[in-house]
Amino acid sequence: MTVRRDFQEPARCRPDLLIGREELFSGARDQLASGGSVLLHGPAGIGKSTVLRALAEEYGAGARTVLRCSATESESHLPFLALADLFGLVLDDVSARLPAAQRTALESALTGRGESSLQRDGLALRLAVLSALRALAARGGVLVVADDLQWLDPASAELLGFAARRLEGTPVQLLCAVRTEGQESQEYDRHLRACPPGTLAIRLGALTRTQVAQLLDHRGHAGLPRSTVREIHRTSGGNPLFALELGRALADSPTPPRPGEPLPVPTSLRALVLSRLDMLSVEARRTLLVASAGARPTPALLHAAGRTNAEAECAQAAELGLLATEPDAPAVRFAHPLISAALYAEAPAPERRAAHAALSTAASDPIERARHLALATVGTDPEVAARLAGAAALARDRGAPSVAAQLGLLATRHTPADGVPSQEERRLQAAEDAITAGELDLARDIAREVLARAAVPADRVRAWMIVIDSAGHTMSEVDAIFPQALADAGDDPRLLALVHYQLAWRALIVEGDFTEAREAAAHAAELAARGGERRTELLSLAFQAQTETLMGHPEAPRTIKRALKEPQDPRVAWHHNGALSARFRWLVMGDQLAEARATVTALLREVRRRGSVESEVHFLRGLAETELRAGHCGRALELARDSLRLARDSGIGETASAMLTSLAEASAGDVDRALALAREAVQHAEEDGDQMYLSRALGALGYAQLVAGDPAGTVRSLRRVRRLELGLGITDPARGRWQGDLAEALVRIGEPAEAQDVIDASREHALRLGRESVLAVLDRSEALVRAAQGELEAAVGQLTSAQDRLGKLGYGLEEARAAFALARLRPRRPAAGAEGAGARRQTAAFDEATRMFRRCRALPWLRQVDEALTAPEPEPAPAAADALDALGVLAAMERQVAALVMEGATNREIAARLFISVKTVEATLTRVYRKLGIRSRVDIVRLAAAHRAK
């Protein structure tokens, strides 16, 4: 393989270089693997060269020859330079195989001598390039890697295109990248026409905010506040190069940007995007500065801000490519967000303040006016601070807590040291708004700043609560805070109530002690009532109710009623830890699915209006769970994925969302993804010391393993859940609903006795609490135990009853699972004389299960039905069972397996008939061989035949 030294690549491509490009990379890889060519295109900095290098590294190793060129703008006027890059090192290998005229033309082009002959015989040179590539291909595969095609000198570009269009049928592939600015770029079309027929064109688009965050983390900029990452994504437009440069500028900056101010734009990016700024008139530049300072600039706003010639000046900027031209849109939009940021960063501070001062009177929105007034004002000013605090309250009411947090911090900056409310009170309000917005790192930083300054106990305790809240489910990391918070609270019942409320959460999450959590919540409610702190009292009562619900405690309904009594606090009513949320959980566990759906839908609508990210993540999960219970598996999967995306984006509730999405994937989507998500949830819960969600995550893993056909794995996972919940004091089987899955998996691995024990223990609690759906699922599992013990008639009757009850309760997926189990238990081959009716019943049973699973959109379960239907039918041997009656040493399961071996059934067929796994069949046969003193399936047949002969 020949590679020009200048363009040799590193041995390995870092995985972070392909963040957000995995699917595109996979498509390009498949195209190259099939012998095709690839053209990558997109705007500057979007990552074309990165993907190109990664692909070249992977596929270059398999090519006999790799030819590379990477043009630059400064060299694009030099003729045949790219041709020299491509063929300079291989000319000696191929020149001898070229006709004389072609050899002379190619050597002249590469050396720069004999230009007159080139002008006379351009065709010879074209044919020389084509012949050279064919000669190289005769020895093995050729990969041509060309980056930045837009800077290719015209002569080389024309020659490469000529050859490429004629290389069909030869092992020559092109891997190219070209800069294009739009999806329908004429430049892109021109370069695609110059590629071999069938070339796959791949456009690289912007990264998502989550992908930008991952990229920054990989490049050493981890730990940036989420609000900053969001601003980097917005300013960069999702361009990875721009995002990394902005991240580097932030790392190099001694102080982070103040709230409301744009990011610092490094000189490198300013030069890149503002190269045409000097061509603007002075007045046009001022107009663009006002537009860059505004949130939603329009010509009318610019006029109101004193820019009388705004239309003409914007038209001038549009001609230079600084503004996007959208005739039907009223807004003034920059061609790229970075242009606006760079223009603002380039302007002197007095000019920026003047632009904000003009907008503080021109803007129609009171929030915008207040923000501009703050950015135009230097130093403290109580009037400005008050206006900003009012604007923050308005933003909060509009459901924009992130904006409220920014405005609150601006208000703090302009609040005098002796102002009322104080600077610390305004900081704490901003931190609480940040928590609502899901910006936990910002909230934590603000709270730490307050703790470093404040001496007032109420401010300090409030700040401690924010630090604890921002820890989420990793409460073990903030254990040392509680003694300090209790010391600051003193004997004030209002402040003590706040601390004991958080101690209740700690008891549940860290210690996994439901009893202690319930007692701490009840104590917090009592303290809050004594101190007249209704909000804390309501939160504590709601938490107590949730805990009692999960415990199966008889006081749960009464506590929920207490938490729902007036007066209510709207901040608690819609909160994910509020009384309505507790009531929703009670409804779900009590089989009232329709009312649960209506309740959680209303809660979700309200928290979205208020902009509460954590509550939105929580209620998305709640609605997904409700739809999953109702058998609307496709809808549940969509909601669960939305919840997981929002959780990953905000860093809130990732473990819980991964767990719920695993359940939905195993029911309606990708089982492998379900397994991966469940294992991720288990790992995170273990790392966080979160006992409550560890049992839920293991429950999801066990279910995914059951659907994946791994009953032994299910048993391992769900046995852990059983031990955990016993230790936690959780007795309500409706909390995790794993008991039926464990019993079913135990039957499959040949442990019907343990399965019955799980069923009996769970049924006792389900009967006490009136959990009808759980009782029906337990009956379904018990029917499988009976079938495994040979009581087929009783099993069929119990399954039929369970299916009917689950259908009436509205549990569509569980009903379908009962129908499927019933179909598998019906005889595959009817008795003599009943062939027609029996076959119809058996077919109808599978048809019914298929219909039900299809109605639920339960794709993984549909695949199981297909597998059961396609399993071959064993041939019967009627005398075998009688013969084996003499072999009394075998247990019931062993006798059933041996009887089916006598019928000629394979291990897979036996597993399907007895509703157990193939591994269980193999283990059972091993015991049969040992007890009977034989070695193989053939020996079973012989032994039975010998007993019949006696």
mmCIF file of C-alpha atoms in Angstrom, residues 28 56 66 107 238 321 383 418 508 612 670 681 683 749 773 843 886:
data_model
loop_
_atom_site.group_PDB
_atom_site.id
_atom_site.type_symbol
_atom_site.label_atom_id
_atom_site.label_comp_id
_atom_site.label_asym_id
_atom_site.label_seq_id
_atom_site.Cartn_x
_atom_site.Cartn_y
_atom_site.Cartn_z
ATOM 1 C CA ALA A 28 -20.700 5.310 4.917
ATOM 2 C CA ALA A 56 -9.927 6.363 5.631
ATOM 3 C CA VAL A 66 -4.339 4.659 -0.907
ATOM 4 C CA GLU A 107 4.874 13.339 -16.223
ATOM 5 C CA GLY A 238 -24.435 22.770 16.705
ATOM 6 C CA GLY A 321 -24.041 36.993 3.728
ATOM 7 C CA GLU A 383 -35.162 50.594 40.910
ATOM 8 C CA ASP A 418 -28.616 46.970 52.356
ATOM 9 C CA LEU A 508 -35.580 6.208 51.630
ATOM 10 C CA SER A 612 -40.513 22.536 35.492
ATOM 11 C CA ASP A 670 -35.607 -3.399 20.819
ATOM 12 C CA ALA A 681 -29.983 1.801 35.415
ATOM 13 C CA GLN A 683 -25.166 0.363 37.534
ATOM 14 C CA ILE A 749 -35.791 -23.385 34.681
ATOM 15 C CA SER A 773 -54.548 -7.193 38.491
ATOM 16 C CA THR A 843 -54.888 -22.210 15.579
ATOM 17 C CA ALA A 886 -42.771 -48.307 35.489
#
